[in-house]
């Protein structure tokens, strides 16, 4: 029977810790944005970083999101969340494409949208996990941190190449990072009134948004920039993230 979370009054110290972990996980979005703006990175380097991040995200989907969601809430809740996340990213990415200026920053905006749509539920899951036990999923934090970097670097680089102002890029990523960081204490608070089915739904949503973003944006762009070497970098990213997840489980 899927396990749930027992309701408990909010603990200020642990809620503060949840916010701290959320800031740490989301800080790589700002770091990636700053690296993307700091200089003109070779296309091949960006592609390799994107491919490595894609592998880390595939690991997060497999071991931190889908597997954990199935364990706490069952297949139905995960499946519903998976469909909602996939549809949300698919629809919103098309809206961004139609509203974007001439399509030049489309790749960058798609990566930013992906970081937002998967980052919010991922960090809500992180907060729920902190509320449920004394520990924290180091594997999930590492996967979020590592995968955020290439998304932010690639997005900032693409948007800068499309002549988007540096101020706009900075504001965009500071807002995305801030909202993602706040999602962790939000997840902690939600855990007080929800159980395993809710977490499974959130896990599935994050996994669905991630998978569509990977196939639509991240993997094609990394392959375009690096060629077949992208596959090797993806496997390396998967192996590193999966190894960290296994050793911290």
mmCIF file of C-alpha atoms in Angstrom:
data_model
loop_
_atom_site.group_PDB
_atom_site.id
_atom_site.type_symbol
_atom_site.label_atom_id
_atom_site.label_comp_id
_atom_site.label_asym_id
_atom_site.label_seq_id
_atom_site.Cartn_x
_atom_site.Cartn_y
_atom_site.Cartn_z
ATOM 1 C CA UNK A 1 0.000 0.000 0.000
ATOM 2 C CA UNK A 2 1.501 3.376 -0.890
ATOM 3 C CA UNK A 3 2.885 5.130 2.133
ATOM 4 C CA UNK A 4 1.753 8.628 3.072
ATOM 5 C CA UNK A 5 3.057 11.447 5.175
ATOM 6 C CA UNK A 6 1.773 11.999 8.674
ATOM 7 C CA UNK A 7 0.470 15.477 9.367
ATOM 8 C CA UNK A 8 2.659 17.465 11.746
ATOM 9 C CA UNK A 9 2.859 21.099 12.834
ATOM 10 C CA UNK A 10 5.432 23.151 10.924
ATOM 11 C CA UNK A 11 8.855 23.214 12.568
ATOM 12 C CA UNK A 12 10.458 26.662 12.017
ATOM 13 C CA UNK A 13 13.995 25.274 12.132
ATOM 14 C CA UNK A 14 13.292 22.532 9.608
ATOM 15 C CA UNK A 15 11.317 24.904 7.411
ATOM 16 C CA UNK A 16 14.298 27.244 7.455
ATOM 17 C CA UNK A 17 16.504 24.298 6.529
ATOM 18 C CA UNK A 18 14.129 23.467 3.658
ATOM 19 C CA UNK A 19 14.483 27.023 2.372
ATOM 20 C CA UNK A 20 18.267 26.780 2.682
ATOM 21 C CA UNK A 21 18.379 23.552 0.669
ATOM 22 C CA UNK A 22 16.045 25.123 -1.870
ATOM 23 C CA UNK A 23 18.335 28.125 -2.279
ATOM 24 C CA UNK A 24 21.336 25.817 -2.701
ATOM 25 C CA UNK A 25 19.629 23.725 -5.376
ATOM 26 C CA UNK A 26 18.329 26.777 -7.254
ATOM 27 C CA UNK A 27 21.586 28.746 -6.982
ATOM 28 C CA UNK A 28 23.016 26.835 -9.942
ATOM 29 C CA UNK A 29 20.439 28.586 -12.155
ATOM 30 C CA UNK A 30 21.983 31.948 -11.267
ATOM 31 C CA UNK A 31 25.508 30.528 -11.529
ATOM 32 C CA UNK A 32 24.736 29.087 -14.952
ATOM 33 C CA UNK A 33 23.241 32.384 -16.115
ATOM 34 C CA UNK A 34 26.339 34.291 -14.949
ATOM 35 C CA UNK A 35 28.643 31.812 -16.691
ATOM 36 C CA UNK A 36 26.592 32.098 -19.867
ATOM 37 C CA UNK A 37 26.916 35.898 -19.807
ATOM 38 C CA UNK A 38 30.549 36.010 -18.686
ATOM 39 C CA UNK A 39 32.011 35.142 -22.060
ATOM 40 C CA UNK A 40 31.291 33.632 -25.440
ATOM 41 C CA UNK A 41 31.544 29.903 -24.819
ATOM 42 C CA UNK A 42 32.481 27.645 -27.739
ATOM 43 C CA UNK A 43 29.434 25.933 -29.201
ATOM 44 C CA UNK A 44 30.993 22.514 -28.593
ATOM 45 C CA UNK A 45 31.500 23.219 -24.886
ATOM 46 C CA UNK A 46 27.871 24.310 -24.491
ATOM 47 C CA UNK A 47 26.749 21.164 -26.296
ATOM 48 C CA UNK A 48 28.806 18.915 -24.037
ATOM 49 C CA UNK A 49 27.472 20.620 -20.907
ATOM 50 C CA UNK A 50 23.914 20.282 -22.201
ATOM 51 C CA UNK A 51 24.461 16.595 -22.975
ATOM 52 C CA UNK A 52 25.940 15.921 -19.516
ATOM 53 C CA UNK A 53 22.993 17.714 -17.911
ATOM 54 C CA UNK A 54 20.550 15.730 -20.020
ATOM 55 C CA UNK A 55 22.046 12.520 -18.679
ATOM 56 C CA UNK A 56 21.734 13.781 -15.106
ATOM 57 C CA UNK A 57 18.087 14.680 -15.733
ATOM 58 C CA UNK A 58 17.342 11.240 -17.182
ATOM 59 C CA UNK A 59 18.775 9.766 -13.984
ATOM 60 C CA UNK A 60 16.615 12.099 -11.868
ATOM 61 C CA UNK A 61 13.506 11.056 -13.805
ATOM 62 C CA UNK A 62 14.331 7.371 -13.375
ATOM 63 C CA UNK A 63 15.504 7.145 -9.770
ATOM 64 C CA UNK A 64 14.391 10.285 -7.926
ATOM 65 C CA UNK A 65 11.071 11.189 -9.533
ATOM 66 C CA UNK A 66 9.303 8.258 -11.170
ATOM 67 C CA UNK A 67 10.585 5.529 -8.857
ATOM 68 C CA UNK A 68 9.961 7.497 -5.667
ATOM 69 C CA UNK A 69 6.568 8.704 -6.883
ATOM 70 C CA UNK A 70 5.500 5.159 -7.697
ATOM 71 C CA UNK A 71 6.598 4.017 -4.224
ATOM 72 C CA UNK A 72 4.710 6.692 -2.286
ATOM 73 C CA UNK A 73 1.576 7.149 -4.400
ATOM 74 C CA UNK A 74 1.208 4.362 -6.923
ATOM 75 C CA UNK A 75 1.138 4.185 -10.707
ATOM 76 C CA UNK A 76 -2.125 6.082 -11.255
ATOM 77 C CA UNK A 77 -1.004 9.271 -9.478
ATOM 78 C CA UNK A 78 2.377 9.233 -11.202
ATOM 79 C CA UNK A 79 0.738 8.609 -14.567
ATOM 80 C CA UNK A 80 -1.677 11.525 -14.178
ATOM 81 C CA UNK A 81 1.163 13.832 -13.140
ATOM 82 C CA UNK A 82 3.309 12.589 -16.038
ATOM 83 C CA UNK A 83 0.589 13.432 -18.561
ATOM 84 C CA UNK A 84 -0.091 16.860 -17.010
ATOM 85 C CA UNK A 85 3.603 17.790 -16.938
ATOM 86 C CA UNK A 86 4.172 16.675 -20.524
ATOM 87 C CA UNK A 87 1.127 18.578 -21.798
ATOM 88 C CA UNK A 88 2.007 21.699 -19.781
ATOM 89 C CA UNK A 89 5.491 21.903 -21.255
ATOM 90 C CA UNK A 90 4.290 21.041 -24.768
ATOM 91 C CA UNK A 91 1.594 23.739 -24.781
ATOM 92 C CA UNK A 92 3.593 26.465 -23.047
ATOM 93 C CA UNK A 93 6.686 25.902 -25.200
ATOM 94 C CA UNK A 94 4.521 26.400 -28.307
ATOM 95 C CA UNK A 95 3.142 29.613 -26.826
ATOM 96 C CA UNK A 96 6.713 30.827 -26.211
ATOM 97 C CA UNK A 97 7.653 29.995 -29.805
ATOM 98 C CA UNK A 98 4.744 32.026 -31.199
ATOM 99 C CA UNK A 99 5.292 34.994 -28.883
ATOM 100 C CA UNK A 100 9.083 35.043 -29.100
ATOM 101 C CA UNK A 101 10.902 37.593 -31.249
ATOM 102 C CA UNK A 102 11.536 35.964 -34.595
ATOM 103 C CA UNK A 103 12.356 32.617 -33.060
ATOM 104 C CA UNK A 104 15.982 33.626 -32.461
ATOM 105 C CA UNK A 105 15.838 33.115 -28.709
ATOM 106 C CA UNK A 106 13.462 30.171 -28.985
ATOM 107 C CA UNK A 107 16.033 27.653 -27.782
ATOM 108 C CA UNK A 108 17.001 29.811 -24.823
ATOM 109 C CA UNK A 109 13.405 30.479 -23.820
ATOM 110 C CA UNK A 110 12.545 26.788 -24.158
ATOM 111 C CA UNK A 111 15.367 25.878 -21.786
ATOM 112 C CA UNK A 112 14.242 28.580 -19.345
ATOM 113 C CA UNK A 113 10.669 27.303 -19.526
ATOM 114 C CA UNK A 114 11.902 23.762 -18.934
ATOM 115 C CA UNK A 115 13.954 24.871 -15.926
ATOM 116 C CA UNK A 116 10.843 26.521 -14.468
ATOM 117 C CA UNK A 117 8.331 23.748 -15.210
ATOM 118 C CA UNK A 118 10.518 20.954 -13.869
ATOM 119 C CA UNK A 119 12.326 23.032 -11.213
ATOM 120 C CA UNK A 120 9.191 24.023 -9.280
ATOM 121 C CA UNK A 121 7.801 20.482 -8.814
ATOM 122 C CA UNK A 122 11.291 19.036 -8.249
ATOM 123 C CA UNK A 123 11.914 21.423 -5.388
ATOM 124 C CA UNK A 124 8.404 20.901 -3.996
ATOM 125 C CA UNK A 125 9.297 17.191 -3.879
ATOM 126 C CA UNK A 126 12.519 18.126 -2.081
ATOM 127 C CA UNK A 127 10.556 20.071 0.546
ATOM 128 C CA UNK A 128 8.049 17.250 1.028
ATOM 129 C CA UNK A 129 10.918 14.827 1.556
ATOM 130 C CA UNK A 130 12.472 17.095 4.205
ATOM 131 C CA UNK A 131 9.119 17.290 6.022
ATOM 132 C CA UNK A 132 8.707 13.526 5.891
ATOM 133 C CA UNK A 133 12.021 12.647 7.509
ATOM 134 C CA UNK A 134 15.100 14.104 9.131
ATOM 135 C CA UNK A 135 17.199 13.536 6.031
ATOM 136 C CA UNK A 136 17.407 15.120 2.626
ATOM 137 C CA UNK A 137 17.816 13.470 -0.771
ATOM 138 C CA UNK A 138 21.383 14.406 -1.641
ATOM 139 C CA UNK A 139 20.962 12.576 -4.939
ATOM 140 C CA UNK A 140 18.018 14.776 -5.906
ATOM 141 C CA UNK A 141 19.811 17.961 -4.838
ATOM 142 C CA UNK A 142 22.867 17.018 -6.901
ATOM 143 C CA UNK A 143 20.716 16.119 -9.915
ATOM 144 C CA UNK A 144 18.841 19.433 -9.684
ATOM 145 C CA UNK A 145 22.056 21.433 -9.217
ATOM 146 C CA UNK A 146 23.997 19.701 -11.989
ATOM 147 C CA UNK A 147 21.158 19.766 -14.515
ATOM 148 C CA UNK A 148 20.308 23.426 -13.790
ATOM 149 C CA UNK A 149 23.765 24.575 -14.884
ATOM 150 C CA UNK A 150 23.583 23.551 -18.557
ATOM 151 C CA UNK A 151 19.977 24.730 -18.856
ATOM 152 C CA UNK A 152 20.908 28.194 -17.577
ATOM 153 C CA UNK A 153 24.230 28.400 -19.454
ATOM 154 C CA UNK A 154 22.643 27.246 -22.707
ATOM 155 C CA UNK A 155 19.641 29.528 -22.322
ATOM 156 C CA UNK A 156 21.669 32.626 -21.424
ATOM 157 C CA UNK A 157 24.082 31.952 -24.303
ATOM 158 C CA UNK A 158 21.270 31.468 -26.839
ATOM 159 C CA UNK A 159 19.352 34.520 -25.629
ATOM 160 C CA UNK A 160 22.472 36.689 -25.727
ATOM 161 C CA UNK A 161 23.181 35.502 -29.289
ATOM 162 C CA UNK A 162 19.595 36.504 -30.164
ATOM 163 C CA UNK A 163 20.358 40.061 -28.959
ATOM 164 C CA UNK A 164 18.225 39.822 -25.803
ATOM 165 C CA UNK A 165 19.425 42.448 -23.330
ATOM 166 C CA UNK A 166 21.682 41.311 -20.486
ATOM 167 C CA UNK A 167 19.294 42.940 -17.995
ATOM 168 C CA UNK A 168 16.350 40.924 -19.296
ATOM 169 C CA UNK A 169 18.340 37.689 -19.097
ATOM 170 C CA UNK A 170 19.439 38.434 -15.536
ATOM 171 C CA UNK A 171 15.927 39.335 -14.386
ATOM 172 C CA UNK A 172 14.455 36.230 -16.029
ATOM 173 C CA UNK A 173 16.859 33.833 -14.321
ATOM 174 C CA UNK A 174 16.747 35.582 -10.944
ATOM 175 C CA UNK A 175 12.951 35.270 -10.990
ATOM 176 C CA UNK A 176 13.089 31.597 -12.045
ATOM 177 C CA UNK A 177 15.699 30.811 -9.379
ATOM 178 C CA UNK A 178 13.769 32.698 -6.690
ATOM 179 C CA UNK A 179 10.508 30.908 -7.428
ATOM 180 C CA UNK A 180 12.265 27.530 -7.488
ATOM 181 C CA UNK A 181 13.935 28.250 -4.130
ATOM 182 C CA UNK A 182 10.587 29.224 -2.567
ATOM 183 C CA UNK A 183 9.037 25.998 -3.862
ATOM 184 C CA UNK A 184 11.032 23.946 -1.333
ATOM 185 C CA UNK A 185 9.528 25.483 1.842
ATOM 186 C CA UNK A 186 6.173 25.434 0.011
ATOM 187 C CA UNK A 187 6.587 21.686 -0.401
ATOM 188 C CA UNK A 188 7.386 21.430 3.314
ATOM 189 C CA UNK A 189 4.139 23.236 4.184
ATOM 190 C CA UNK A 190 2.070 21.206 1.720
ATOM 191 C CA UNK A 191 3.369 17.993 3.303
ATOM 192 C CA UNK A 192 1.414 18.904 6.442
ATOM 193 C CA UNK A 193 -1.898 18.454 4.614
ATOM 194 C CA UNK A 194 -1.131 15.973 1.842
ATOM 195 C CA UNK A 195 0.027 12.407 1.451
ATOM 196 C CA UNK A 196 1.779 10.064 -0.905
ATOM 197 C CA UNK A 197 -0.633 10.530 -3.813
ATOM 198 C CA UNK A 198 0.094 14.257 -3.892
ATOM 199 C CA UNK A 199 3.851 13.710 -3.979
ATOM 200 C CA UNK A 200 3.419 11.085 -6.692
ATOM 201 C CA UNK A 201 1.421 13.592 -8.765
ATOM 202 C CA UNK A 202 4.121 16.253 -8.343
ATOM 203 C CA UNK A 203 6.887 13.748 -9.108
ATOM 204 C CA UNK A 204 5.070 12.692 -12.250
ATOM 205 C CA UNK A 205 4.508 16.306 -13.351
ATOM 206 C CA UNK A 206 8.223 17.074 -13.032
ATOM 207 C CA UNK A 207 9.143 13.885 -14.890
ATOM 208 C CA UNK A 208 6.699 14.598 -17.729
ATOM 209 C CA UNK A 209 7.890 18.177 -18.224
ATOM 210 C CA UNK A 210 11.503 17.011 -18.117
ATOM 211 C CA UNK A 211 11.074 14.268 -20.695
ATOM 212 C CA UNK A 212 9.356 16.515 -23.239
ATOM 213 C CA UNK A 213 11.931 19.273 -22.672
ATOM 214 C CA UNK A 214 14.789 16.791 -23.111
ATOM 215 C CA UNK A 215 13.454 15.465 -26.419
ATOM 216 C CA UNK A 216 12.276 18.828 -27.772
ATOM 217 C CA UNK A 217 15.162 21.081 -26.765
ATOM 218 C CA UNK A 218 18.075 19.843 -24.701
ATOM 219 C CA UNK A 219 19.132 16.678 -26.537
ATOM 220 C CA UNK A 220 18.630 18.042 -30.090
ATOM 221 C CA UNK A 221 20.617 21.187 -29.259
ATOM 222 C CA UNK A 222 23.458 19.249 -27.638
ATOM 223 C CA UNK A 223 23.639 16.904 -30.640
ATOM 224 C CA UNK A 224 23.609 19.827 -33.072
ATOM 225 C CA UNK A 225 26.499 21.497 -31.238
ATOM 226 C CA UNK A 226 28.717 18.448 -30.589
ATOM 227 C CA UNK A 227 27.643 15.691 -32.980
ATOM 228 C CA UNK A 228 27.752 12.091 -31.834
ATOM 229 C CA UNK A 229 29.967 12.892 -28.853
ATOM 230 C CA UNK A 230 26.771 14.137 -27.196
ATOM 231 C CA UNK A 231 25.714 10.548 -26.621
ATOM 232 C CA UNK A 232 28.874 9.759 -24.648
ATOM 233 C CA UNK A 233 28.511 12.917 -22.533
ATOM 234 C CA UNK A 234 24.867 12.020 -21.838
ATOM 235 C CA UNK A 235 25.834 8.567 -20.599
ATOM 236 C CA UNK A 236 28.522 10.102 -18.391
ATOM 237 C CA UNK A 237 26.004 12.540 -16.881
ATOM 238 C CA UNK A 238 23.570 9.684 -16.249
ATOM 239 C CA UNK A 239 26.268 7.517 -14.644
ATOM 240 C CA UNK A 240 27.487 10.284 -12.320
ATOM 241 C CA UNK A 241 23.974 11.268 -11.168
ATOM 242 C CA UNK A 242 22.819 7.653 -10.813
ATOM 243 C CA UNK A 243 25.930 6.796 -8.812
ATOM 244 C CA UNK A 244 25.365 9.706 -6.452
ATOM 245 C CA UNK A 245 21.694 8.746 -6.084
ATOM 246 C CA UNK A 246 22.623 5.148 -5.243
ATOM 247 C CA UNK A 247 25.301 6.048 -2.717
ATOM 248 C CA UNK A 248 23.079 8.537 -0.873
ATOM 249 C CA UNK A 249 19.887 6.442 -0.888
#
